[in-house]
Coordinates of C-alpha atoms and ligand atoms in Angstrom, one line a residue:
X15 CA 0.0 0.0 0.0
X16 CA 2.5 2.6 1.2
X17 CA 5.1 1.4 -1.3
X18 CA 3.6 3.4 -4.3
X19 CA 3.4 6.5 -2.2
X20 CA 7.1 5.9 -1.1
X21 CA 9.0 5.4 -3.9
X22 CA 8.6 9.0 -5.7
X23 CA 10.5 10.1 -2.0
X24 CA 13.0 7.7 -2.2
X25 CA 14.1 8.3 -5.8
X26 CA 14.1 11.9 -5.2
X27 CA 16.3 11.4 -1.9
X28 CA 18.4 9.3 -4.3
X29 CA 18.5 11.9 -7.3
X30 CA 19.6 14.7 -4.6
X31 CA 22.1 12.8 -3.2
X32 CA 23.5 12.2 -6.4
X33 CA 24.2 15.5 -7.8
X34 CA 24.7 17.4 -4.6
X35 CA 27.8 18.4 -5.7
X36 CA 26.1 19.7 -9.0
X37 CA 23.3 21.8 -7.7
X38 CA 20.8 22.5 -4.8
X39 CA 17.6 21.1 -5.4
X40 CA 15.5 24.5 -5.7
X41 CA 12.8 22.7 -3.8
X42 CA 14.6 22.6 -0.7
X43 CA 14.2 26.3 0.1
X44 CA 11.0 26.7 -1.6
X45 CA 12.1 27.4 -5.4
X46 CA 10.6 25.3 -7.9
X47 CA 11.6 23.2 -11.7
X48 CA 9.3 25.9 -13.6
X49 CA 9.5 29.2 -14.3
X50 CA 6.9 31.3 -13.6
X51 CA 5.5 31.3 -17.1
X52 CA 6.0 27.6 -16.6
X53 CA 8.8 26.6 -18.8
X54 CA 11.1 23.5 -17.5
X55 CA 14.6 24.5 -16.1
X56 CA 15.3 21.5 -17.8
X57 CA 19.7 22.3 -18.6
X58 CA 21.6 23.0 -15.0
X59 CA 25.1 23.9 -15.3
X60 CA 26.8 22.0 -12.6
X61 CA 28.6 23.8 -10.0
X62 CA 31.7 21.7 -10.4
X63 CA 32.6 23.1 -13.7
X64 CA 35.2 25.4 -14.0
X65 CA 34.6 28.4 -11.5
X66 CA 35.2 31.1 -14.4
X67 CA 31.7 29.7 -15.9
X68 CA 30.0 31.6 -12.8
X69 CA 30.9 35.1 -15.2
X70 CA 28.6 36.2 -17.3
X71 CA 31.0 36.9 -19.8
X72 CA 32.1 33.7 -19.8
X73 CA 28.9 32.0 -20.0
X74 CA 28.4 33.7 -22.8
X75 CA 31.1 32.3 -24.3
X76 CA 30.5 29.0 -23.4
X77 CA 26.8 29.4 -25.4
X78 CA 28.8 31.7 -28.1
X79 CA 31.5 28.2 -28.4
X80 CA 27.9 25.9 -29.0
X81 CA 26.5 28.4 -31.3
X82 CA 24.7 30.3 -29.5
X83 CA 24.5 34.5 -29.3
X84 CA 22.9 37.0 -28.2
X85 CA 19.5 38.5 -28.3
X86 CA 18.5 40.3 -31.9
X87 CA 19.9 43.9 -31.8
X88 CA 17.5 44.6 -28.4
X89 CA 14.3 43.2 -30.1
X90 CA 12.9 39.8 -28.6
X91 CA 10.2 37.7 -28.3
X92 CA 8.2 38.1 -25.5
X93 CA 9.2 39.7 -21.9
X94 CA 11.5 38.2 -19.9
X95 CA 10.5 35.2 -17.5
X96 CA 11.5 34.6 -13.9
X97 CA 12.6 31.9 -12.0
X98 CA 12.9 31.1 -8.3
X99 CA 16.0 29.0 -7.6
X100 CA 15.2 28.6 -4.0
X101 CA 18.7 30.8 -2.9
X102 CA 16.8 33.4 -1.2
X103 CA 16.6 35.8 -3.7
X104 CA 12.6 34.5 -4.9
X105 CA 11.7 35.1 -8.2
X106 CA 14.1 37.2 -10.6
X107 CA 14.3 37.7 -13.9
X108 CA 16.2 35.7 -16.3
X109 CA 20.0 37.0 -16.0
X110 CA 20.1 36.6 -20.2
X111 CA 18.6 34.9 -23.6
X112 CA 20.9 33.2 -25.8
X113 CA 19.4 32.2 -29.5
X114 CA 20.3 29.5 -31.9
X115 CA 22.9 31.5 -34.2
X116 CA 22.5 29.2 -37.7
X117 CA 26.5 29.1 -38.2
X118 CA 26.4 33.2 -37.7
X119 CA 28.7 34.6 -35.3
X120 CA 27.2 37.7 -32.7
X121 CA 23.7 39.2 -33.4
X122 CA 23.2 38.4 -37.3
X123 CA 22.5 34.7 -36.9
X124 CA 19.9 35.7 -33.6
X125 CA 18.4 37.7 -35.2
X126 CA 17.7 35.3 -38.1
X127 CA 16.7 32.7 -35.4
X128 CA 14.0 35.2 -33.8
X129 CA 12.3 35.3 -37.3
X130 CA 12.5 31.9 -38.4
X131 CA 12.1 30.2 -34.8
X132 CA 14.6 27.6 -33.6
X133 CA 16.5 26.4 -30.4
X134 CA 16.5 29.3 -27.4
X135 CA 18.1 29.3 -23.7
X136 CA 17.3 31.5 -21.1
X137 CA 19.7 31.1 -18.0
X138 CA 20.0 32.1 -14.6
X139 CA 22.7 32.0 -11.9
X140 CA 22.0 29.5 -8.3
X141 CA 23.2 31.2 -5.5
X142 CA 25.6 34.1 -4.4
X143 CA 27.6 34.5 -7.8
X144 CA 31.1 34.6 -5.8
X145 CA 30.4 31.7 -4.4
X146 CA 30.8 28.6 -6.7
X147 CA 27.4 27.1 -7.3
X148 CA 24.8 25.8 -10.4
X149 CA 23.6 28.1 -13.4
X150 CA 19.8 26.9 -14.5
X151 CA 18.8 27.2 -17.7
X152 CA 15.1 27.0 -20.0
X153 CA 15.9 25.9 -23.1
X154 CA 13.3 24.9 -25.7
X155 CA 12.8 25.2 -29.8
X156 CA 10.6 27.7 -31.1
X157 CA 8.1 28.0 -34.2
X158 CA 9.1 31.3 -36.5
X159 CA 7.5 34.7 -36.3
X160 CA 4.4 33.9 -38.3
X161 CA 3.5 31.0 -35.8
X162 CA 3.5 33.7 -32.9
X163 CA 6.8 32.1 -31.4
X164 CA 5.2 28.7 -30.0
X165 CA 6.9 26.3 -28.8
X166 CA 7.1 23.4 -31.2
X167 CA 5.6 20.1 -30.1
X168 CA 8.0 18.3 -27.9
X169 CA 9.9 21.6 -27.9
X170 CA 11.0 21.9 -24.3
X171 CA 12.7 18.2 -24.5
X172 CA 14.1 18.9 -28.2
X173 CA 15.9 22.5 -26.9
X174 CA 17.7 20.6 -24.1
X175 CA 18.8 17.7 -26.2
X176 CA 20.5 20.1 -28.7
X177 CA 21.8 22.4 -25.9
X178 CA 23.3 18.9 -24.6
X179 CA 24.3 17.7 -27.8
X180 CA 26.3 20.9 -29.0
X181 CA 27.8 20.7 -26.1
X182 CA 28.9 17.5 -25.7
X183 CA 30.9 16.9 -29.2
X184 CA 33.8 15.4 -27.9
X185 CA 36.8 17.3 -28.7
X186 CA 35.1 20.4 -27.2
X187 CA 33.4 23.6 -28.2
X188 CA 35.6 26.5 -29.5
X189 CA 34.5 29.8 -29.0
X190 CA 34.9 32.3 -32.1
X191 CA 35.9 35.5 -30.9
X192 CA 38.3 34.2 -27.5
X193 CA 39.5 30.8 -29.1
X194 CA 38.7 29.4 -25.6
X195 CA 38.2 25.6 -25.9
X196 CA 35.0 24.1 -23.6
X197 CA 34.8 20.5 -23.0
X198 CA 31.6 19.3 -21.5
X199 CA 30.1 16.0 -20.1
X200 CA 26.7 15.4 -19.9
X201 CA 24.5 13.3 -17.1
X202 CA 20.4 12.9 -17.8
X203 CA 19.0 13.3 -14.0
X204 CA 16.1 11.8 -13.0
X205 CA 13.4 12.0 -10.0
X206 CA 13.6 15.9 -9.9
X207 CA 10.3 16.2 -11.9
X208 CA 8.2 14.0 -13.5
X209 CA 7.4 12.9 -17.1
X210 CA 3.9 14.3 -18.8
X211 CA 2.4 17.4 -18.8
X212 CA 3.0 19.2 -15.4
X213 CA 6.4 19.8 -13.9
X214 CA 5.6 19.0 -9.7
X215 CA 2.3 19.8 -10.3
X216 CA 2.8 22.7 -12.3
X217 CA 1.0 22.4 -15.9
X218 CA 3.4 23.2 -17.9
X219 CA 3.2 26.3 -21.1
X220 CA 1.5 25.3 -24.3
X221 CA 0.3 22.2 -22.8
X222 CA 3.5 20.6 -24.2
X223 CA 4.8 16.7 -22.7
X224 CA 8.2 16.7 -21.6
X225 CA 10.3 13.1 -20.4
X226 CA 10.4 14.7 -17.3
X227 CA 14.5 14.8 -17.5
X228 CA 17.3 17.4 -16.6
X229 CA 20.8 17.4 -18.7
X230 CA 23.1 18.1 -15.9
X231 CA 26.3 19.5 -17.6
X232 CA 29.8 19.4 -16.1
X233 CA 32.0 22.1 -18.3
X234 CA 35.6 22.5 -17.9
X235 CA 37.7 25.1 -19.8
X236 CA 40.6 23.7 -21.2
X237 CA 44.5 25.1 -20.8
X238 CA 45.1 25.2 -24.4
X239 CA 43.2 27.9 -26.7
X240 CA 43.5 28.3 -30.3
X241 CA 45.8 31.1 -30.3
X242 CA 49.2 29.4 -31.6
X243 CA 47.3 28.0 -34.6
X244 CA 47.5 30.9 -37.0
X245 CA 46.4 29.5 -40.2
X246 CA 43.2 28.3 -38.3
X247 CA 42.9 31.9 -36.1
X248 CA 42.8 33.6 -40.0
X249 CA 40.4 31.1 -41.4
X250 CA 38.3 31.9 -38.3
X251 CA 38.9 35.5 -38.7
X252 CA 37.7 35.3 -42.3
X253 CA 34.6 33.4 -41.7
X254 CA 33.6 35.6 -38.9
X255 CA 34.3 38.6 -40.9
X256 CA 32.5 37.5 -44.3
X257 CA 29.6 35.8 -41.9
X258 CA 29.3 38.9 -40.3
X259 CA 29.2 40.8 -43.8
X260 CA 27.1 38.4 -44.7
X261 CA 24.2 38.4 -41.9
X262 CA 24.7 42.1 -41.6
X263 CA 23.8 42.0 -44.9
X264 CA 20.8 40.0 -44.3
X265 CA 19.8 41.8 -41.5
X266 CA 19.3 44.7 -43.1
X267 CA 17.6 43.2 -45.7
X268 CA 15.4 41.8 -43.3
X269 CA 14.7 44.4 -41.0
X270 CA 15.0 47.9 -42.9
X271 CA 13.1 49.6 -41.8
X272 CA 13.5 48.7 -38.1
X273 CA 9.9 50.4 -37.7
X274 CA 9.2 47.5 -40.4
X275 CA 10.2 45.2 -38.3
X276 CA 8.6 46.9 -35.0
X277 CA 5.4 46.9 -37.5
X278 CA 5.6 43.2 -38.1
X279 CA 5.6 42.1 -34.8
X280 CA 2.1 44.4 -34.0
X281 CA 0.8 42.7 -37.4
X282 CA 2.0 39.2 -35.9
X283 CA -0.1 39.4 -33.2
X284 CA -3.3 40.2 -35.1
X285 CA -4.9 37.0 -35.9
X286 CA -4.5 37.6 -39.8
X287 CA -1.4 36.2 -40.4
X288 CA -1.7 36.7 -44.3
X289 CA -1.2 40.4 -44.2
X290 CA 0.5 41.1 -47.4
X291 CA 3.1 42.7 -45.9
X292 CA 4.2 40.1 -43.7
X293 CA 4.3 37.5 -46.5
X294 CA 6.6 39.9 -48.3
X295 CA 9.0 40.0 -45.8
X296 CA 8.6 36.8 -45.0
X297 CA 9.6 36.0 -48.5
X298 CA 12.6 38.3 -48.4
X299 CA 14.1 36.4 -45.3
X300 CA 13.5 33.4 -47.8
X301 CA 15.7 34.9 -49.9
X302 CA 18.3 36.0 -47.3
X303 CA 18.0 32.2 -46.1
X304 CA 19.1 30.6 -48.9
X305 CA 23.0 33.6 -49.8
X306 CA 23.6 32.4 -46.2
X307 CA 23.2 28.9 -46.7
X308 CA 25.2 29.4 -50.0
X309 CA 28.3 30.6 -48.0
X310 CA 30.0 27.5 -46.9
X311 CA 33.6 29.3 -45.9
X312 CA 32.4 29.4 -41.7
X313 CA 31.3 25.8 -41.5
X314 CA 34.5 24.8 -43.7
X315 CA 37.1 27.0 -40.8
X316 CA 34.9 25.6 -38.6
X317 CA 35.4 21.9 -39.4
X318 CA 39.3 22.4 -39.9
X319 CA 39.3 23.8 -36.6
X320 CA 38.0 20.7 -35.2
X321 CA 40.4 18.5 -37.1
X322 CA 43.0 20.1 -36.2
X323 CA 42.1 19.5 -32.6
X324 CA 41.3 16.3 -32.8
X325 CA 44.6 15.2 -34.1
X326 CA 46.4 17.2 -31.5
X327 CA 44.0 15.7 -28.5
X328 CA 45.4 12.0 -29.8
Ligands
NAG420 C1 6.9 29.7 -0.7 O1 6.4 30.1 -2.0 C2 5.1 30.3 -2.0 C3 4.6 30.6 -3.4 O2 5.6 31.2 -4.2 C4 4.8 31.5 -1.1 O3 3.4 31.8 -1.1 C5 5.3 31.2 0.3 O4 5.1 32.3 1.1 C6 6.7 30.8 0.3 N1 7.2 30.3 1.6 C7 8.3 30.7 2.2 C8 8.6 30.1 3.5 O5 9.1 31.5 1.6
NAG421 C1 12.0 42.2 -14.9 O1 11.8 42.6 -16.3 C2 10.7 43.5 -16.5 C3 10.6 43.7 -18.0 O2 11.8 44.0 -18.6 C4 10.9 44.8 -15.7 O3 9.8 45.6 -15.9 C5 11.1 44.5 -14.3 O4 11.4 45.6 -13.6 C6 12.2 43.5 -14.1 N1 12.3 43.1 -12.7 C7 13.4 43.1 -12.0 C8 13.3 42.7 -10.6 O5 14.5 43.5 -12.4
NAG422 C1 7.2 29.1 -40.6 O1 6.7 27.9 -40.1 C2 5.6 27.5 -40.9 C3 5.0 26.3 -40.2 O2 6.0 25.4 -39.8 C4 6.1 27.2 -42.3 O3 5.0 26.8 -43.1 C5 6.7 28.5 -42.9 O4 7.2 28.2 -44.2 C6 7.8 29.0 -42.0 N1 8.3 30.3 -42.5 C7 9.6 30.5 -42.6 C8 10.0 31.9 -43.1 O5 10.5 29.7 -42.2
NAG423 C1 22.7 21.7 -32.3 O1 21.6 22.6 -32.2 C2 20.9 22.8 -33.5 C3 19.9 23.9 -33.4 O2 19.0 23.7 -32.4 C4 20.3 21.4 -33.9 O3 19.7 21.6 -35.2 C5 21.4 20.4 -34.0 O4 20.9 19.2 -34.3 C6 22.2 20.4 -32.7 N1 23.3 19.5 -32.8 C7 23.5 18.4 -32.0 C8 24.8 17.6 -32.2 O5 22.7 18.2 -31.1

């Protein structure tokens, strides 16, 4: 009889004991798995990675090294959301959004992503930020503009597996603009929150199931950076200065006028999705689309780059 009732307790008492080290349940001080808008923390950074991670900056560049950047020029989706980390300091905003960059280095390829929908991370630091601890992150896959930014089904689950799996390639990430080399191992936790629809009782946004697991990630920064590797440095410089060219190109196709763009997003909203004006732009970021897609220089540095590491990791 009492055995149903006690075994959700015990494998949570065995999950916490597990990755102690990695985080503090946000439970135990009356924080919770969901945001307030109800989105899965479902990505913790453990708080045994490398202590520089607990910078901002350097967070950044851990997401910049998967390729992930920063929000579109100052315009986003939606408002921020909050989370409550149980560390005392309740609900606060998200510290930062990072977007799914398509291959583009800085703003151009966010900027792209916040039009045509894709994979999205809001994060959030556990805990006095001098003090080592866990970073939490949302991460989920998004629709494009002209599906209102919903979550695609099975969204929530698909954002942290590519989070995880961008991560995780095994002869690290390498950030473009510091060189820094990240090398990341991931652990799928279990017994924090369950699989379905609500996240400890929470239903969760857009009604959307999730497996009800957390990819706990470990990152260290490795001692070696890419800075005595000329040849690669130049053929990184290159793509980030033609990709850059290249989506600043693009976003100004995109978005001139920026009152365009601003005008867009009020049209969005409106349930007539076929305004003609929409569908033109939506057509020119076709267009845009496919002279990105045509430049293959960045993913061609980018590769090299990895061979070259991998030969010198053996
Ligand atoms: C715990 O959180 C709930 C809901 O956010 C709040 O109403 C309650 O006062 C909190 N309790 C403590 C002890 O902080
Ligand atoms: C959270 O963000 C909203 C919207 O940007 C802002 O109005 C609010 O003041 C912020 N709250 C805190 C505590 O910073
Ligand atoms: C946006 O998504 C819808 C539905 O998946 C698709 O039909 C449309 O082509 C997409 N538009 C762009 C610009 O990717
Ligand atoms: C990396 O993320 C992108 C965008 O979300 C995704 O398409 C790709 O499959 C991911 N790669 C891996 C190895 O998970």
């Amino acid at each position: 009889m009492l055995l149903p009732l006690l075994l959700p307790l015990l494998s949570l008492r065995l999950a916490r004991a597990a990755f102690e080290a990695d985080f503090t349940d946000p439970r135990l001080a009356n924080g919770s798995w969901v945001t307030a808008q109800a989105e899965p923390l479902n990505v913790v950074v453990s708080a045994q990675s490398s202590r520089e991670l607990r910078e901002e900056d350097v967070l950044q560049d851990w997401l910049n090294s998967l390729g992930y950047a920063d929000e579109c020029l100052g315009l986003h989706a939606g408002g921020p959301q909050q989370a409550n980390l149980g560390d005392g300091n309740g609900y606060v905003n998200q510290t930062g959004l990072y977007r799914w960059a398509y291959g583009l280095p800085e703003h151009a390829g966010s900027c792209w992503e916040s039009l045509v929908g894709g994979s999205h991370v809001r994060y959030w630091f556990q805990g006095d930020r001098d003090e080592r601890g866990a970073i939490f992150l949302a991460a989920s896959d998004e629709h494009n503009i002209s599906m209102y930014h919903d979550i695609v089904d099975n969204g929530y689950d698909l954002g942290r597996d590519n989070v995880a799996g961008n991560a995780t390639v095994p002869s690290g990430t390498i950030s473009p603009s510091s060189g820094t080399i990240y090398l990341t191992t991931v652990e799928m936790a279990s017994g924090f929150f369950e699989a379905g629809l609500t996240v400890n009782g929470v239903a969760i946004n857009h009604e959307i199931g999730i497996d009800g697991l957390v990819a706990v990630l470990t990152i260290t920064i490795s001692e070696e950076t890419s800075n005595e590797l000329s040849l690669i440095s130049f053929f990184i410089l290159a793509a980030f200065v033609l990709s850059t060219l290249l989506g600043g190109w693009a976003s100004y196709y995109a978005l001139r006028p920026s009152s365009e763009y601003s005008t867009l997003r009020i049209d969005a909203r409106k349930p007539d999705i076929h305004d003609r004006r929409h569908q033109q732009l939506l057509l020119a970021l076709e267009q845009a689309r496919r002279a990105i897609r045509a430049s293959t220089l960045h993913d061609e540095a980018e590769l090299g780059l990895r061979d070259q590491y991998e030969t010198e990791l053996r």
